[in-house]
Amino acid sequence: MRPTILVTGAAGQIGFEVARLLEPHGDLIAADRASLDLADPDAIVAAVRGAKPALIVNAGAYTAVDRAESEASLAQAVNGRAPGILAEEAKRLGALLIHYSTDYVFDGKSTTPYSEDAPTAPLNVYGQTKLDGEHAVAAAGRHALVFRTSWVYGLRGRNFLLTIRRLAAERDEISIVADQIGVPNWSRALAEATARIVAAGLAGAAERAGTYHLSATGRASWHEFAQAIVGDATRPRVVPITTAEYPTPARRPPYGVLATQRFETTFGFGLPEWREKLARCVASPVEPAVRY
Ligand SMILES: NC(=O)c1ccc[n+]([C@@H]2O[C@H](COP(=O)([O-])OP(=O)(O)OC[C@H]3O[C@@H](n4cnc5c(N)ncnc54)[C@H](OP(=O)(O)O)[C@@H]3O)[C@@H](O)[C@H]2O)c1
């Protein structure tokens, strides 16, 4: 029997890719914000009990890092509370939950890659709400795979790659922060990894429940990432600046590289260096939008 798969946030960067890739593996219910509002606990319960999925992939999240500073209660509802409700409902059904979290649960004071067990200390509201979501999932029991990742980009939605492309078309010079270090991750690569784990079997995936760092390897500053996007073009010039020169409402961790050994050892594969995926991404066509 084909399992029912519920994907939330299905119009988002990861959600769009993961829904597309999971379609062959079950009867897919791809819910965007209009069809399932994660800020509404009753709607979540009704959606899950109605669908009775064997797998829930929670790709929905409040991801506006700066806006979260002034919309903390909405960010908390979506990032902090909804994952716990999904986890409770998944437990009730004997379903598996796959949930995504972020390197922003860390304070960025480390200079070496963060392991899953490293102490968390978010610097901003978004990071705190995502950490609360992780705790809520854990409190519901060990029925979930939580994949922390970082710096998600793609050819759809709102992200750094598309912002740099737009600025590059408008300006001769762009100034980009060079003292924040992390790892760019193509949304499709994250979705492919998720789909590969699902394709290998839900029972096996459930046995591996826990928190994992799912990321490409290598490291970059935002400045290096921007330079890689612009490539060899002589225009625009990509000028390195400091975080202090680019103040934002939310503080960002200066370092967010995630150690991926636990993921690789557990699932038997990993993601390549981030530049390889960036090259694949920019060479690929934009998939047409799907209406849910
Ligand atoms: N983006 C990053 O750099 C990054 C880094 C690390 C981890 N992550 C994590 O990766 C996961 C996926 O993020 P993403 O990059 O795919 O973000 P995204 O492109 O912003 O997608 C998130 C989706 O969630 C939807 N959403 C927002 N509020 C909602 C609500 N109340 N109910 C239902 N859906 C709602 C958004 O819809 P609207 O567009 O209509 O608001 C959007 O389609 C999240 O857990 C995120 O925390 C992301």
PDB file of N, CA and C and ligand atoms in Angstrom, residues 8-16 31-34 36-40 58-65 67 74 78-79 99-104 126 130 147-153 156-159 187 190 222, ligand 1:
ATOM      1  N   THR A   8       4.324  20.025   4.644  1.00  0.00           N
ATOM      2  CA  THR A   8       3.889  21.392   4.974  1.00  0.00           C
ATOM      3  C   THR A   8       4.860  22.404   4.353  1.00  0.00           C
ATOM      4  N   GLY A   9       4.414  23.628   4.218  1.00  0.00           N
ATOM      5  CA  GLY A   9       5.285  24.653   3.640  1.00  0.00           C
ATOM      6  C   GLY A   9       5.702  24.295   2.224  1.00  0.00           C
ATOM      7  N   ALA A  10       4.770  23.683   1.481  1.00  0.00           N
ATOM      8  CA  ALA A  10       5.128  23.063   0.195  1.00  0.00           C
ATOM      9  C   ALA A  10       5.443  24.064  -0.916  1.00  0.00           C
ATOM     10  N   ALA A  11       5.260  25.365  -0.643  1.00  0.00           N
ATOM     11  CA  ALA A  11       5.646  26.351  -1.651  1.00  0.00           C
ATOM     12  C   ALA A  11       7.006  26.973  -1.320  1.00  0.00           C
ATOM     13  N   GLY A  12       7.613  26.560  -0.219  1.00  0.00           N
ATOM     14  CA  GLY A  12       8.903  27.123   0.194  1.00  0.00           C
ATOM     15  C   GLY A  12      10.060  26.488  -0.576  1.00  0.00           C
ATOM     16  N   GLN A  13      11.251  26.950  -0.277  1.00  0.00           N
ATOM     17  CA  GLN A  13      12.440  26.463  -1.009  1.00  0.00           C
ATOM     18  C   GLN A  13      12.606  24.952  -0.871  1.00  0.00           C
ATOM     19  N   ILE A  14      12.671  24.471   0.363  1.00  0.00           N
ATOM     20  CA  ILE A  14      12.828  23.035   0.573  1.00  0.00           C
ATOM     21  C   ILE A  14      11.503  22.335   0.292  1.00  0.00           C
ATOM     22  N   GLY A  15      10.407  22.933   0.736  1.00  0.00           N
ATOM     23  CA  GLY A  15       9.092  22.307   0.594  1.00  0.00           C
ATOM     24  C   GLY A  15       8.746  21.995  -0.850  1.00  0.00           C
ATOM     25  N   PHE A  16       9.026  22.925  -1.751  1.00  0.00           N
ATOM     26  CA  PHE A  16       8.720  22.705  -3.164  1.00  0.00           C
ATOM     27  C   PHE A  16       9.519  21.524  -3.710  1.00  0.00           C
ATOM     28  N   ALA A  31       0.905  20.739   1.230  1.00  0.00           N
ATOM     29  CA  ALA A  31       0.117  21.834   1.805  1.00  0.00           C
ATOM     30  C   ALA A  31       0.958  23.099   1.913  1.00  0.00           C
ATOM     31  N   ASP A  32       0.539  24.140   1.206  1.00  0.00           N
ATOM     32  CA  ASP A  32       1.209  25.426   1.387  1.00  0.00           C
ATOM     33  C   ASP A  32       0.514  26.183   2.517  1.00  0.00           C
ATOM     34  N   ARG A  33       0.927  27.427   2.748  1.00  0.00           N
ATOM     35  CA  ARG A  33       0.378  28.167   3.885  1.00  0.00           C
ATOM     36  C   ARG A  33      -1.133  28.367   3.759  1.00  0.00           C
ATOM     37  N   ALA A  34      -1.598  28.565   2.507  1.00  0.00           N
ATOM     38  CA  ALA A  34      -3.030  28.813   2.318  1.00  0.00           C
ATOM     39  C   ALA A  34      -3.856  27.588   2.708  1.00  0.00           C
ATOM     40  N   LEU A  36      -2.721  24.991   4.774  1.00  0.00           N
ATOM     41  CA  LEU A  36      -2.467  24.588   6.165  1.00  0.00           C
ATOM     42  C   LEU A  36      -1.616  25.660   6.840  1.00  0.00           C
ATOM     43  N   ASP A  37      -2.278  26.441   7.703  1.00  0.00           N
ATOM     44  CA  ASP A  37      -1.593  27.518   8.428  1.00  0.00           C
ATOM     45  C   ASP A  37      -0.988  26.945   9.707  1.00  0.00           C
ATOM     46  N   LEU A  38       0.320  26.904   9.757  1.00  0.00           N
ATOM     47  CA  LEU A  38       1.009  26.293  10.906  1.00  0.00           C
ATOM     48  C   LEU A  38       0.888  27.131  12.174  1.00  0.00           C
ATOM     49  N   ALA A  39       0.373  28.355  12.034  1.00  0.00           N
ATOM     50  CA  ALA A  39       0.139  29.176  13.233  1.00  0.00           C
ATOM     51  C   ALA A  39      -1.177  28.799  13.905  1.00  0.00           C
ATOM     52  N   ASP A  40      -1.938  27.898  13.283  1.00  0.00           N
ATOM     53  CA  ASP A  40      -3.262  27.529  13.785  1.00  0.00           C
ATOM     54  C   ASP A  40      -3.227  26.076  14.277  1.00  0.00           C
ATOM     55  N   ASN A  58       7.886  18.428   7.615  1.00  0.00           N
ATOM     56  CA  ASN A  58       7.561  19.809   7.994  1.00  0.00           C
ATOM     57  C   ASN A  58       8.594  20.754   7.393  1.00  0.00           C
ATOM     58  N   ALA A  59       8.276  21.237   6.192  1.00  0.00           N
ATOM     59  CA  ALA A  59       9.178  22.185   5.521  1.00  0.00           C
ATOM     60  C   ALA A  59       8.685  23.616   5.692  1.00  0.00           C
ATOM     61  N   GLY A  60       7.581  23.799   6.371  1.00  0.00           N
ATOM     62  CA  GLY A  60       7.068  25.149   6.632  1.00  0.00           C
ATOM     63  C   GLY A  60       7.782  25.758   7.817  1.00  0.00           C
ATOM     64  N   ALA A  61       8.030  27.043   7.743  1.00  0.00           N
ATOM     65  CA  ALA A  61       8.672  27.733   8.865  1.00  0.00           C
ATOM     66  C   ALA A  61       8.545  29.229   8.657  1.00  0.00           C
ATOM     67  N   TYR A  62       8.643  29.961   9.762  1.00  0.00           N
ATOM     68  CA  TYR A  62       8.741  31.418   9.694  1.00  0.00           C
ATOM     69  C   TYR A  62      10.232  31.713   9.531  1.00  0.00           C
ATOM     70  N   THR A  63      10.660  32.103   8.328  1.00  0.00           N
ATOM     71  CA  THR A  63      12.096  32.199   8.040  1.00  0.00           C
ATOM     72  C   THR A  63      12.606  33.634   7.871  1.00  0.00           C
ATOM     73  N   ALA A  64      11.728  34.622   8.123  1.00  0.00           N
ATOM     74  CA  ALA A  64      12.158  36.027   7.976  1.00  0.00           C
ATOM     75  C   ALA A  64      12.921  36.428   9.246  1.00  0.00           C
ATOM     76  N   VAL A  65      14.237  36.222   9.198  1.00  0.00           N
ATOM     77  CA  VAL A  65      15.068  36.320  10.409  1.00  0.00           C
ATOM     78  C   VAL A  65      14.982  37.710  11.052  1.00  0.00           C
ATOM     79  N   ARG A  67      12.576  40.100  10.500  1.00  0.00           N
ATOM     80  CA  ARG A  67      11.196  40.436  10.872  1.00  0.00           C
ATOM     81  C   ARG A  67      10.769  39.710  12.143  1.00  0.00           C
ATOM     82  N   LEU A  74       4.262  35.330  16.335  1.00  0.00           N
ATOM     83  CA  LEU A  74       3.946  34.549  15.126  1.00  0.00           C
ATOM     84  C   LEU A  74       5.082  33.559  14.824  1.00  0.00           C
ATOM     85  N   VAL A  78       4.729  29.362  14.706  1.00  0.00           N
ATOM     86  CA  VAL A  78       5.054  28.547  13.523  1.00  0.00           C
ATOM     87  C   VAL A  78       6.293  27.673  13.773  1.00  0.00           C
ATOM     88  N   ASN A  79       7.316  28.285  14.366  1.00  0.00           N
ATOM     89  CA  ASN A  79       8.595  27.567  14.524  1.00  0.00           C
ATOM     90  C   ASN A  79       8.710  26.837  15.857  1.00  0.00           C
ATOM     91  N   HIS A  99      11.706  16.944  10.148  1.00  0.00           N
ATOM     92  CA  HIS A  99      11.622  18.369  10.474  1.00  0.00           C
ATOM     93  C   HIS A  99      12.990  19.012  10.203  1.00  0.00           C
ATOM     94  N   TYR A 100      12.971  20.289   9.793  1.00  0.00           N
ATOM     95  CA  TYR A 100      14.233  20.986   9.505  1.00  0.00           C
ATOM     96  C   TYR A 100      14.503  22.060  10.550  1.00  0.00           C
ATOM     97  N   SER A 101      15.755  22.198  10.920  1.00  0.00           N
ATOM     98  CA  SER A 101      16.143  23.281  11.824  1.00  0.00           C
ATOM     99  C   SER A 101      17.406  23.956  11.279  1.00  0.00           C
ATOM    100  N   THR A 102      18.059  24.714  12.107  1.00  0.00           N
ATOM    101  CA  THR A 102      19.018  25.690  11.588  1.00  0.00           C
ATOM    102  C   THR A 102      20.302  25.784  12.411  1.00  0.00           C
ATOM    103  N   ASP A 103      21.364  26.236  11.749  1.00  0.00           N
ATOM    104  CA  ASP A 103      22.615  26.540  12.462  1.00  0.00           C
ATOM    105  C   ASP A 103      22.438  27.742  13.400  1.00  0.00           C
ATOM    106  N   TYR A 104      21.354  28.517  13.223  1.00  0.00           N
ATOM    107  CA  TYR A 104      21.149  29.695  14.074  1.00  0.00           C
ATOM    108  C   TYR A 104      20.739  29.314  15.499  1.00  0.00           C
ATOM    109  N   TYR A 126      14.464  34.320  15.783  1.00  0.00           N
ATOM    110  CA  TYR A 126      14.278  33.189  14.855  1.00  0.00           C
ATOM    111  C   TYR A 126      14.980  31.943  15.396  1.00  0.00           C
ATOM    112  N   LYS A 130      13.292  28.408  16.599  1.00  0.00           N
ATOM    113  CA  LYS A 130      13.643  27.124  15.964  1.00  0.00           C
ATOM    114  C   LYS A 130      14.146  26.130  17.021  1.00  0.00           C
ATOM    115  N   PHE A 147      16.642  17.607  10.853  1.00  0.00           N
ATOM    116  CA  PHE A 147      17.821  17.935  10.048  1.00  0.00           C
ATOM    117  C   PHE A 147      18.124  19.420  10.185  1.00  0.00           C
ATOM    118  N   ARG A 148      19.222  19.710  10.886  1.00  0.00           N
ATOM    119  CA  ARG A 148      19.677  21.109  10.922  1.00  0.00           C
ATOM    120  C   ARG A 148      20.482  21.396   9.666  1.00  0.00           C
ATOM    121  N   THR A 149      20.208  22.544   9.045  1.00  0.00           N
ATOM    122  CA  THR A 149      20.980  22.927   7.880  1.00  0.00           C
ATOM    123  C   THR A 149      21.254  24.424   7.921  1.00  0.00           C
ATOM    124  N   SER A 150      21.820  24.978   6.849  1.00  0.00           N
ATOM    125  CA  SER A 150      22.239  26.384   6.888  1.00  0.00           C
ATOM    126  C   SER A 150      22.157  27.024   5.504  1.00  0.00           C
ATOM    127  N   TRP A 151      22.011  28.338   5.471  1.00  0.00           N
ATOM    128  CA  TRP A 151      22.174  29.179   4.275  1.00  0.00           C
ATOM    129  C   TRP A 151      21.520  28.557   3.025  1.00  0.00           C
ATOM    130  N   VAL A 152      20.214  28.336   3.110  1.00  0.00           N
ATOM    131  CA  VAL A 152      19.497  27.647   2.023  1.00  0.00           C
ATOM    132  C   VAL A 152      19.241  28.612   0.862  1.00  0.00           C
ATOM    133  N   TYR A 153      19.526  28.154  -0.348  1.00  0.00           N
ATOM    134  CA  TYR A 153      19.296  28.961  -1.546  1.00  0.00           C
ATOM    135  C   TYR A 153      18.741  28.070  -2.645  1.00  0.00           C
ATOM    136  N   ARG A 156      14.229  29.471  -6.678  1.00  0.00           N
ATOM    137  CA  ARG A 156      12.874  29.915  -6.375  1.00  0.00           C
ATOM    138  C   ARG A 156      12.855  30.558  -4.997  1.00  0.00           C
ATOM    139  N   GLY A 157      11.876  31.424  -4.777  1.00  0.00           N
ATOM    140  CA  GLY A 157      11.650  31.968  -3.436  1.00  0.00           C
ATOM    141  C   GLY A 157      12.562  33.142  -3.123  1.00  0.00           C
ATOM    142  N   ARG A 158      12.745  33.387  -1.830  1.00  0.00           N
ATOM    143  CA  ARG A 158      13.591  34.499  -1.370  1.00  0.00           C
ATOM    144  C   ARG A 158      14.868  33.898  -0.807  1.00  0.00           C
ATOM    145  N   ASN A 159      15.991  34.271  -1.405  1.00  0.00           N
ATOM    146  CA  ASN A 159      17.247  33.764  -0.876  1.00  0.00           C
ATOM    147  C   ASN A 159      18.415  34.598  -1.386  1.00  0.00           C
ATOM    148  N   SER A 187      18.614  24.073  -1.914  1.00  0.00           N
ATOM    149  CA  SER A 187      17.384  23.444  -1.421  1.00  0.00           C
ATOM    150  C   SER A 187      17.167  22.066  -2.053  1.00  0.00           C
ATOM    151  N   LEU A 190      19.211  19.311  -0.402  1.00  0.00           N
ATOM    152  CA  LEU A 190      18.637  18.920   0.892  1.00  0.00           C
ATOM    153  C   LEU A 190      17.418  18.035   0.676  1.00  0.00           C
ATOM    154  N   TRP A 222      29.747  35.133   3.552  1.00  0.00           N
ATOM    155  CA  TRP A 222      28.728  35.620   2.608  1.00  0.00           C
ATOM    156  C   TRP A 222      29.423  36.282   1.410  1.00  0.00           C
TER     157      TRP A 222
HETATM  158  N1  LIG B   1      16.357  29.628   4.460  1.00  0.00           N
HETATM  159  C1  LIG B   1      17.465  29.331   5.137  1.00  0.00           C
HETATM  160  O1  LIG B   1      18.526  29.918   4.916  1.00  0.00           O
HETATM  161  C2  LIG B   1      17.454  28.237   6.167  1.00  0.00           C
HETATM  162  C3  LIG B   1      18.638  27.981   6.896  1.00  0.00           C
HETATM  163  C4  LIG B   1      18.636  26.965   7.842  1.00  0.00           C
HETATM  164  C5  LIG B   1      17.487  26.236   8.068  1.00  0.00           C
HETATM  165  N2  LIG B   1      16.346  26.526   7.373  1.00  0.00           N
HETATM  166  C6  LIG B   1      15.142  25.764   7.682  1.00  0.00           C
HETATM  167  O2  LIG B   1      14.762  25.015   6.559  1.00  0.00           O
HETATM  168  C7  LIG B   1      13.342  24.854   6.549  1.00  0.00           C
HETATM  169  C8  LIG B   1      12.779  25.268   5.209  1.00  0.00           C
HETATM  170  O3  LIG B   1      13.117  26.636   4.989  1.00  0.00           O
HETATM  171  P1  LIG B   1      13.165  27.271   3.536  1.00  0.00           P
HETATM  172  O4  LIG B   1      14.534  27.764   3.312  1.00  0.00           O
HETATM  173  O5  LIG B   1      12.541  26.346   2.554  1.00  0.00           O
HETATM  174  O6  LIG B   1      12.242  28.542   3.824  1.00  0.00           O
HETATM  175  P2  LIG B   1      11.151  29.265   2.920  1.00  0.00           P
HETATM  176  O7  LIG B   1      11.551  29.229   1.488  1.00  0.00           O
HETATM  177  O8  LIG B   1      10.890  30.566   3.599  1.00  0.00           O
HETATM  178  O9  LIG B   1       9.909  28.307   3.078  1.00  0.00           O
HETATM  179  C9  LIG B   1       9.154  28.262   4.238  1.00  0.00           C
HETATM  180  C10 LIG B   1       7.726  28.080   3.817  1.00  0.00           C
HETATM  181  O10 LIG B   1       6.933  28.074   4.998  1.00  0.00           O
HETATM  182  C11 LIG B   1       5.794  28.835   4.748  1.00  0.00           C
HETATM  183  N3  LIG B   1       5.174  29.381   5.943  1.00  0.00           N
HETATM  184  C12 LIG B   1       5.466  30.503   6.631  1.00  0.00           C
HETATM  185  N4  LIG B   1       4.565  30.702   7.606  1.00  0.00           N
HETATM  186  C13 LIG B   1       3.694  29.666   7.523  1.00  0.00           C
HETATM  187  C14 LIG B   1       2.532  29.314   8.227  1.00  0.00           C
HETATM  188  N5  LIG B   1       2.068  30.079   9.230  1.00  0.00           N
HETATM  189  N6  LIG B   1       1.859  28.205   7.872  1.00  0.00           N
HETATM  190  C15 LIG B   1       2.286  27.432   6.842  1.00  0.00           C
HETATM  191  N7  LIG B   1       3.384  27.719   6.123  1.00  0.00           N
HETATM  192  C16 LIG B   1       4.066  28.824   6.460  1.00  0.00           C
HETATM  193  C17 LIG B   1       6.268  29.966   3.859  1.00  0.00           C
HETATM  194  O11 LIG B   1       5.166  30.524   3.191  1.00  0.00           O
HETATM  195  P3  LIG B   1       5.175  32.086   2.797  1.00  0.00           P
HETATM  196  O12 LIG B   1       6.272  32.253   1.805  1.00  0.00           O
HETATM  197  O13 LIG B   1       3.805  32.288   2.272  1.00  0.00           O
HETATM  198  O14 LIG B   1       5.459  32.821   4.075  1.00  0.00           O
HETATM  199  C18 LIG B   1       7.221  29.231   2.940  1.00  0.00           C
HETATM  200  O15 LIG B   1       6.568  28.730   1.806  1.00  0.00           O
HETATM  201  C19 LIG B   1      12.827  25.674   7.734  1.00  0.00           C
HETATM  202  O16 LIG B   1      12.635  24.833   8.831  1.00  0.00           O
HETATM  203  C20 LIG B   1      13.952  26.619   8.019  1.00  0.00           C
HETATM  204  O17 LIG B   1      13.948  27.054   9.362  1.00  0.00           O
HETATM  205  C21 LIG B   1      16.309  27.490   6.413  1.00  0.00           C
END
